[in-house]
Short mmCIF file of C-alpha atoms and ligand atoms in Angstrom, two decimals:
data_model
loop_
_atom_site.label_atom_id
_atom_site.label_comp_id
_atom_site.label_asym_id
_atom_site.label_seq_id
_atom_site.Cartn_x
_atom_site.Cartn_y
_atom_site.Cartn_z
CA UNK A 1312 100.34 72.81 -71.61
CA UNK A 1313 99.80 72.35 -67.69
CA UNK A 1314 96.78 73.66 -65.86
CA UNK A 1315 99.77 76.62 -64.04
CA UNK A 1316 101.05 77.44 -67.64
CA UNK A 1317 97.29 77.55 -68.94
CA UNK A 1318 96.64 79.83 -65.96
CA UNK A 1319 99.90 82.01 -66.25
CA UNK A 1320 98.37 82.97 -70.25
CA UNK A 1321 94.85 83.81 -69.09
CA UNK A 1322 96.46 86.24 -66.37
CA UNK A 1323 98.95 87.83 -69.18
CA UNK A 1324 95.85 88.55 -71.54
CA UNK A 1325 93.57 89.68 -68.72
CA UNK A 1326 96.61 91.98 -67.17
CA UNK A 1327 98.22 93.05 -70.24
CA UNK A 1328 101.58 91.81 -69.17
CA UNK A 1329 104.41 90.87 -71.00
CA UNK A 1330 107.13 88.30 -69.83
CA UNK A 1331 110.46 88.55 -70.55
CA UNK A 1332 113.09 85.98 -69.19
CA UNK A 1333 117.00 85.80 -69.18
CA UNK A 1334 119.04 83.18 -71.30
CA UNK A 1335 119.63 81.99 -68.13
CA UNK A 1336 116.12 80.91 -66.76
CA UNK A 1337 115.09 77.95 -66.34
CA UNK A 1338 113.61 76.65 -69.24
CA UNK A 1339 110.42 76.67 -68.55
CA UNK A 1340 110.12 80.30 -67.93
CA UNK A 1341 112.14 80.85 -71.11
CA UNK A 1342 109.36 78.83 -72.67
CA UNK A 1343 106.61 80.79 -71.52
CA UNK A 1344 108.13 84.37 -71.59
CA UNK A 1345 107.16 86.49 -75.02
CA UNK A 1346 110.91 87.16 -74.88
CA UNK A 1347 113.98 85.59 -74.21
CA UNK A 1348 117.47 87.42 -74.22
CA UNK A 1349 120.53 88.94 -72.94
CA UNK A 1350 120.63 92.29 -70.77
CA UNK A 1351 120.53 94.88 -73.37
CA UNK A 1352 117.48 93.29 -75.50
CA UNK A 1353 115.84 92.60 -72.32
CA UNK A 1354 115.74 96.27 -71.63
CA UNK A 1355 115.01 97.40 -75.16
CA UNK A 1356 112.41 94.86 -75.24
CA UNK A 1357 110.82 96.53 -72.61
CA UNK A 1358 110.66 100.26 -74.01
CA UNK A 1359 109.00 98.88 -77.57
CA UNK A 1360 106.62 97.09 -75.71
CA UNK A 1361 104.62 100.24 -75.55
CA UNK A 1362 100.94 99.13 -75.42
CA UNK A 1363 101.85 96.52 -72.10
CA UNK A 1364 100.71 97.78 -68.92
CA UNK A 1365 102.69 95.37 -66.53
CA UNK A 1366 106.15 93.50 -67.47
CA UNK A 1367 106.90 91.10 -65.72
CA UNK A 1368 111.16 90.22 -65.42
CA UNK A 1369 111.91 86.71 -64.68
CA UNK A 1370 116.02 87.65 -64.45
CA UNK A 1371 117.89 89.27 -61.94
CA UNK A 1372 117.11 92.41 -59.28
CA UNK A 1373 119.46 94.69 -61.67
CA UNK A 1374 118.02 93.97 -65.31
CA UNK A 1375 114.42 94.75 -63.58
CA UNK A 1376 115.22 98.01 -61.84
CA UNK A 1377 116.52 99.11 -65.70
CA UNK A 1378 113.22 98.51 -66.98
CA UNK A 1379 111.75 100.11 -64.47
CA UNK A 1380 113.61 102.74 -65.19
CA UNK A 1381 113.49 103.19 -68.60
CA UNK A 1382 109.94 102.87 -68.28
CA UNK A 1383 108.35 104.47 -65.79
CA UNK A 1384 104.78 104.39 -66.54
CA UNK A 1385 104.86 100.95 -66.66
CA UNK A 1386 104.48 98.19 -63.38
CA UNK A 1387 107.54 96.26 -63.82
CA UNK A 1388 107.61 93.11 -61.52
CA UNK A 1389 110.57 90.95 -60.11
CA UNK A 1390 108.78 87.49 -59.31
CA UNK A 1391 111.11 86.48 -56.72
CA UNK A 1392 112.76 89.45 -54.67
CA UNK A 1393 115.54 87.61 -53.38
CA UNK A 1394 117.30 87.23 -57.00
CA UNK A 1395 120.09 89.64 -56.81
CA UNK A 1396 123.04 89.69 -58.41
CA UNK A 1397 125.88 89.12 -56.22
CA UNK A 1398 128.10 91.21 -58.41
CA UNK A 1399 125.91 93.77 -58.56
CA UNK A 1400 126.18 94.08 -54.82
CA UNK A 1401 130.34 94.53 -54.96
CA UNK A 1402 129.98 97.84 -56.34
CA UNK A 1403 129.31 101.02 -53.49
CA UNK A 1404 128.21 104.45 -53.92
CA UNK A 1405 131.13 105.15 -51.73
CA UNK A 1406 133.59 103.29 -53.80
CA UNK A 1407 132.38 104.93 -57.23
CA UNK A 1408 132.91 108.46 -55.48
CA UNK A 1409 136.35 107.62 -54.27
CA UNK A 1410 137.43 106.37 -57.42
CA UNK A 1411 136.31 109.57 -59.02
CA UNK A 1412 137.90 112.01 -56.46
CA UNK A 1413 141.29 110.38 -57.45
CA UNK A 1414 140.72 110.24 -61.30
CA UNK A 1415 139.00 113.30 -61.68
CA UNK A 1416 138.86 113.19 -65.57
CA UNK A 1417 138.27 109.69 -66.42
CA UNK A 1418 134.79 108.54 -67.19
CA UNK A 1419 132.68 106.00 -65.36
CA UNK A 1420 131.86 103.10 -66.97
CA UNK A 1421 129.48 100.90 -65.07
CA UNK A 1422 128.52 97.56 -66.58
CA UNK A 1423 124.80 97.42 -66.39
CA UNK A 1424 125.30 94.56 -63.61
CA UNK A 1425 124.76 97.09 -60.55
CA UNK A 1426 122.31 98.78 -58.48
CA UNK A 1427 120.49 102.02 -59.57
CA UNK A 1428 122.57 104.01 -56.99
CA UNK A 1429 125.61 103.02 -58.57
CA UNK A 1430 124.41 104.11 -62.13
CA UNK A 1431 123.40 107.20 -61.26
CA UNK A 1432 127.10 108.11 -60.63
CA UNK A 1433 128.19 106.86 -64.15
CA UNK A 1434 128.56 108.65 -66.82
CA UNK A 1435 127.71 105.65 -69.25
CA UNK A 1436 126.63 101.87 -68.90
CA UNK A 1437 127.35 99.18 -71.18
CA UNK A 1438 126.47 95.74 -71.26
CA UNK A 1439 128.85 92.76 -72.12
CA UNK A 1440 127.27 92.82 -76.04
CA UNK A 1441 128.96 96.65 -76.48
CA UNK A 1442 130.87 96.96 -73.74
CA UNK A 1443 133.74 97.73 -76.23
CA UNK A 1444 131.73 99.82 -78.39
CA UNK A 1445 130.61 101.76 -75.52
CA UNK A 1446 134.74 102.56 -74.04
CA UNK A 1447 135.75 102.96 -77.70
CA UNK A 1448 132.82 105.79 -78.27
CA UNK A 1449 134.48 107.80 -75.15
CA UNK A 1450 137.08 110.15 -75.54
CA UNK A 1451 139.14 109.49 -73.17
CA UNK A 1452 142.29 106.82 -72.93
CA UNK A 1453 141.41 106.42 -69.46
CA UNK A 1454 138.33 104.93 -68.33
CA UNK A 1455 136.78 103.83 -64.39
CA UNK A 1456 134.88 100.52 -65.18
CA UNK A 1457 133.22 98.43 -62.60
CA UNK A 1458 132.33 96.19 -61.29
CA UNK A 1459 133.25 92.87 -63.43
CA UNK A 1460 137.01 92.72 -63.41
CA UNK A 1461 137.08 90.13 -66.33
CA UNK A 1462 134.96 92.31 -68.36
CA UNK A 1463 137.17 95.32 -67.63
CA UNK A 1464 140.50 93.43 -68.55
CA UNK A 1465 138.62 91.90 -72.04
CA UNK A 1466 137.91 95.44 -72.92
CA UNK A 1467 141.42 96.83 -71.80
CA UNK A 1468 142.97 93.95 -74.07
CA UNK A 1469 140.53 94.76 -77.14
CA UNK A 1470 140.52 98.93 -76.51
CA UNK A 1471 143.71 99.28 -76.04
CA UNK A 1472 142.14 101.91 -72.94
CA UNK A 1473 143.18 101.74 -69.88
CA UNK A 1474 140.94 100.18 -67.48
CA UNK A 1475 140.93 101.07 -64.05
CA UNK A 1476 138.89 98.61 -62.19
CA UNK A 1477 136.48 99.71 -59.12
CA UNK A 1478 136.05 97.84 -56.92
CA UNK A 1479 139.71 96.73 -57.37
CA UNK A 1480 138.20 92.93 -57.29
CA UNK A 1481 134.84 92.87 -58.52
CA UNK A 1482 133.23 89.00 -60.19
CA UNK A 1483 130.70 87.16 -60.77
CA UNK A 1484 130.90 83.70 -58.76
CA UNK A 1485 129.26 81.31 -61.27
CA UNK A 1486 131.95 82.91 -64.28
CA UNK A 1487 134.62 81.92 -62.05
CA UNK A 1488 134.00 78.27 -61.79
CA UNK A 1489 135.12 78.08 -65.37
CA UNK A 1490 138.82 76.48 -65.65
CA UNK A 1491 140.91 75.98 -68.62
CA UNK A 1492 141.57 72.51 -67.62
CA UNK A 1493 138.30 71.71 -68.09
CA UNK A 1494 138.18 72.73 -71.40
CA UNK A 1495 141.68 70.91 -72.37
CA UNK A 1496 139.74 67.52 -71.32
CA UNK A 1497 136.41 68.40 -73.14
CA UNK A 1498 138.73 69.22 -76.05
CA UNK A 1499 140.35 65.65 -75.98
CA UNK A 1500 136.55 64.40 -75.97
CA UNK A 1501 134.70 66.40 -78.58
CA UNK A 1502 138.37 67.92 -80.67
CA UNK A 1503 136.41 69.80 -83.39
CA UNK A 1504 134.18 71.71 -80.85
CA UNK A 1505 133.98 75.20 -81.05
CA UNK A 1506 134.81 76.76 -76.94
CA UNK A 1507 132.19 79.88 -76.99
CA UNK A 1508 133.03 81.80 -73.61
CA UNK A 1509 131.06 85.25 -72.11
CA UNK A 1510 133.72 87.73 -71.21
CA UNK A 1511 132.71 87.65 -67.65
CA UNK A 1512 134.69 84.29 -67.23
CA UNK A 1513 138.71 84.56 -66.43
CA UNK A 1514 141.42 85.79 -68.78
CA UNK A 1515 142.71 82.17 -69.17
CA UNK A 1516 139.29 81.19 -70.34
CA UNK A 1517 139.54 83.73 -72.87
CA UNK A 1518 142.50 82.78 -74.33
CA UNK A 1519 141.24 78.88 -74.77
CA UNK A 1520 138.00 80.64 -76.62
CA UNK A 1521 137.34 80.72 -79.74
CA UNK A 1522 134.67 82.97 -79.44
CA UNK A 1523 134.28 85.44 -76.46
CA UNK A 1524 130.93 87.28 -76.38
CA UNK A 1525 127.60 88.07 -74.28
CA UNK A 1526 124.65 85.30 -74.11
CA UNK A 1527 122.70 86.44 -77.46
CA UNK A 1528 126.25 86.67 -79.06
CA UNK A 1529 126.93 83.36 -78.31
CA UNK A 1530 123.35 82.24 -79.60
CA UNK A 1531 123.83 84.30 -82.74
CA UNK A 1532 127.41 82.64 -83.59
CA UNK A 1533 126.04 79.29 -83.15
CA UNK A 1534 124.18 80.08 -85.52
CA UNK A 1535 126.30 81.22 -88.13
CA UNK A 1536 128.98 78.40 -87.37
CA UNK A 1537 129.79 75.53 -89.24
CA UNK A 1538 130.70 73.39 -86.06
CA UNK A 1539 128.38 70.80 -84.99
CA UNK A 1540 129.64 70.87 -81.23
CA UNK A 1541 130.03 73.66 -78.98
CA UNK A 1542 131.81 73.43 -75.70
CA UNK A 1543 130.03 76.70 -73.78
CA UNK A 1544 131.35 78.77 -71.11
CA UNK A 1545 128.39 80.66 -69.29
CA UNK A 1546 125.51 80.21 -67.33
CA UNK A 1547 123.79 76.62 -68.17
CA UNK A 1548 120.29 78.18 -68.67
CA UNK A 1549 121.67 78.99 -71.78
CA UNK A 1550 121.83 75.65 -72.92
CA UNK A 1551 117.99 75.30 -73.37
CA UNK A 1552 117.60 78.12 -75.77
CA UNK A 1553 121.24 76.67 -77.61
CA UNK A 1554 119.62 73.01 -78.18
CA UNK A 1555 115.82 74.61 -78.59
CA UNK A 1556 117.24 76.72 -81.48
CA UNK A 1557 120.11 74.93 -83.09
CA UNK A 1558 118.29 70.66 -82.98
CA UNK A 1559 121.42 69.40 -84.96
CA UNK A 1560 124.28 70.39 -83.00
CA UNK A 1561 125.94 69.62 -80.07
CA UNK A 1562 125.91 71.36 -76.68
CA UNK A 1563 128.56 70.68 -73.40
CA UNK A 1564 128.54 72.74 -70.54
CA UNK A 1565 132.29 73.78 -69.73
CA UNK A 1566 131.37 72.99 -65.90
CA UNK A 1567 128.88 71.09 -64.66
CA UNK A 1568 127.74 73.14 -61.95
CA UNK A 1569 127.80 76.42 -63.38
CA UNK A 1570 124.19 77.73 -62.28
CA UNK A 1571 123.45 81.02 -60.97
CA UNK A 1572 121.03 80.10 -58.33
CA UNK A 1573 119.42 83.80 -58.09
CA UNK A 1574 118.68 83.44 -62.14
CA UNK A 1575 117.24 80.03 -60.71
CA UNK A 1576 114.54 81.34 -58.11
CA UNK A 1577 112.13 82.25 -60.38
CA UNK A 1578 109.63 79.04 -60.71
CA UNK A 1579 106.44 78.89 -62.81
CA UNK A 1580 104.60 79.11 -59.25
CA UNK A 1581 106.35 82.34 -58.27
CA UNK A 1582 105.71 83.65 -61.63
CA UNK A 1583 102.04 82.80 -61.61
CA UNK A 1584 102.11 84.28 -58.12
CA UNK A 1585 103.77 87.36 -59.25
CA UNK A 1586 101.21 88.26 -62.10
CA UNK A 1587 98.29 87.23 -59.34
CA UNK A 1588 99.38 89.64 -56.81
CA UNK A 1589 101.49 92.20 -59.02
CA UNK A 1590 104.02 91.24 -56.90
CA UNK A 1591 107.28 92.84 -56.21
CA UNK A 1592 106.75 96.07 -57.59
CA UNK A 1593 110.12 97.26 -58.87
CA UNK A 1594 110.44 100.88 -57.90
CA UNK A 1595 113.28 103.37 -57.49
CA UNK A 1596 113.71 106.86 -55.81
CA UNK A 1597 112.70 109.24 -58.43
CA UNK A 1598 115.57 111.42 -58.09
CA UNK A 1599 118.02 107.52 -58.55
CA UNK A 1600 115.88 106.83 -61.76
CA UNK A 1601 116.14 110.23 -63.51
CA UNK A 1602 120.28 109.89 -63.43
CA UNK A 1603 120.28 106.65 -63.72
CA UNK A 1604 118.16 106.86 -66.83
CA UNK A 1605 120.85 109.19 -68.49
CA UNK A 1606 123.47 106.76 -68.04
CA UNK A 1607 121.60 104.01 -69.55
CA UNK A 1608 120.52 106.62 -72.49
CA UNK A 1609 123.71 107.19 -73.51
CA UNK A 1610 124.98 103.35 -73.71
CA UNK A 1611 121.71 103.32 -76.21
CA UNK A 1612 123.32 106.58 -77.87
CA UNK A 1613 126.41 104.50 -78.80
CA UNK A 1614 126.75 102.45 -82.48
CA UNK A 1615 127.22 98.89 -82.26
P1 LIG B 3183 124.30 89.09 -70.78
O1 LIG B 3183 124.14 90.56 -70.94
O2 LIG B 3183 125.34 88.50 -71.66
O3 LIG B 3183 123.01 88.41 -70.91
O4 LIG B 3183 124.89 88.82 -69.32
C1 LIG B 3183 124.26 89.17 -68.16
C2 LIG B 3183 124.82 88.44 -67.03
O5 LIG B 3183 124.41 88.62 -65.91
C3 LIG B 3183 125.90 87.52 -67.28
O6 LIG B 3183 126.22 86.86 -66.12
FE1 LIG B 3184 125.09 88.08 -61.65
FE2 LIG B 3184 126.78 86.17 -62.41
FE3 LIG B 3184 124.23 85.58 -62.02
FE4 LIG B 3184 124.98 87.06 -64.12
S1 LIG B 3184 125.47 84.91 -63.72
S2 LIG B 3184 123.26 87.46 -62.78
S3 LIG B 3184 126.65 88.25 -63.20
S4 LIG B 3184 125.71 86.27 -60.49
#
């Protein structure tokens, strides 16, 4: 252990803290953090933790306002306030109210990806692991979903629903840098690898997948696949916790550069910084949180 990681442990015991970290952290923050996982376990993770005082959210802006907000008598911290969520950002207030003035009676779905404002107009969130579970609980054949277009047309496809997308064009830029191509030359290399793709990447990535699911899913197939390679369509943080986990098999990125660089900001030296200071408080508007809150809730309501 390193005299920063040594120091990072004494602060967590001395503060009370737990650390949870995204598949897609680097992976030495996944190999610090109490927890590693996808959106949704993230935020349950954060409600049983019930005797912690401060949690601290090495992710994305969006996955740490949810645990604020699910947990309001805890300090939840963002080390680095500058990781946001680009996609996140493509969904408006504005645009969630227009959207509902014209289709009065269908209900807002709102992927988890977006800002506590937007949430607090939805009438349910879902995440990518039960997004489908989630549209399928409604009762309704028509559904608003935002902001991941991808997502929306996966769940369309699988639902049956229809999906009516707001914004019209809403992505996230490091899912997009996945091409088929790419995967028809990895094929030629490594023929009996399995492609495992998250449904935030293109429709013509999905149809070259043989398995299409959110970053835990993927982990959780790995491991219950005979395949010894894996050609893997998401975030490359994902590959640490892949080849930590699964020693025998055989990871490829499906594009070399496919990093989100907000997941990326958080360092050990911000994090140690973070838990030092308490530094950046996540906190939203009370009135925000309590709606929000219901939206979330209700995705927790739902079977999967
Ligand atoms: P997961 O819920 O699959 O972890 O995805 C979150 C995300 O931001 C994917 O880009
Ligand atoms: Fe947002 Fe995409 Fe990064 Fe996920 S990978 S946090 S959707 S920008």
């Amino acid at each position: 252990m390193t005299d920063l990681t040594n120091k990072i442990q004494d602060l967590k015991k001395e503060k009370n803290a737990v650390i949870l970290a995204h598949n897609y952290q680097r992976g030495e923050i996944q190999d610090i953090a109490d927890y590693v996982g996808d959106s949704i376990e993230l935020s349950r993770k954060a409600m049983q933790e019930k005797d912690a005082k401060v949690i601290v959210f090495c992710a994305v802006d969006f996955m740490a306002q949810s645990a604020a907000i699910l947990n309001p008598e805890k300090k939840v911290l963002l080390p680095t306030l500058g990781a946001r969520c680009p996609m996140a950002q493509m969904l408006t207030v504005d645009e969630i109210k227009r959207a509902k003035a014209k289709y009065p009676k269908a209900p807002v779905v709102l992927y988890v990806n977006t800002l506590a404002e937007a949430k607090a107009e939805s009438d349910v969130c879902c995440t990518s692991a039960n997004a489908l579970e989630v549209i399928r609980s409604l009762d309704s054949d028509t559904v608003l979903f935002g902001p991941d277009r991808n997502l929306g047309e996966y769940v369309a496809e699988e639902t049956g629903k229809t999906v009516i997308p707001i914004p019209e064009w809403g992505f996230c830029p490091t899912h997009l840098l996945f091409q088929p191509e790419d995967i028809v030359v990895l094929k030629q290399k490594y023929p009996n690898a399995e492609v495992l793709v998250h449904p935030e990447c293109s429709g013509d990535m999905r149809k070259v997948a043989d398995f299409i699911g959110s970053t835990s899913k993927i982990c959780r197939y790995v491991k219950e696949s005979d395949a010894k390679q894996f050609v893997v369509g998401t975030e490359d943080g994902i590959l640490h916790r892949l080849r930590k986990e699964n020693p025998e098999q055989e990871f490829y990125i499906a594009y070399d550069g496919s990093v989100c660089p907000n997941m990326k900001l958080t360092t050990l030296e911000r994090l140690y910084a973070s838990l030092k200071e308490e530094k950046h408080v996540v906190e939203v508007p009370q009135n925000v949180a309590s709606k929000a809150r219901e939206s979330l809730e209700r995705m927790f309501q739902v079977k999967c």
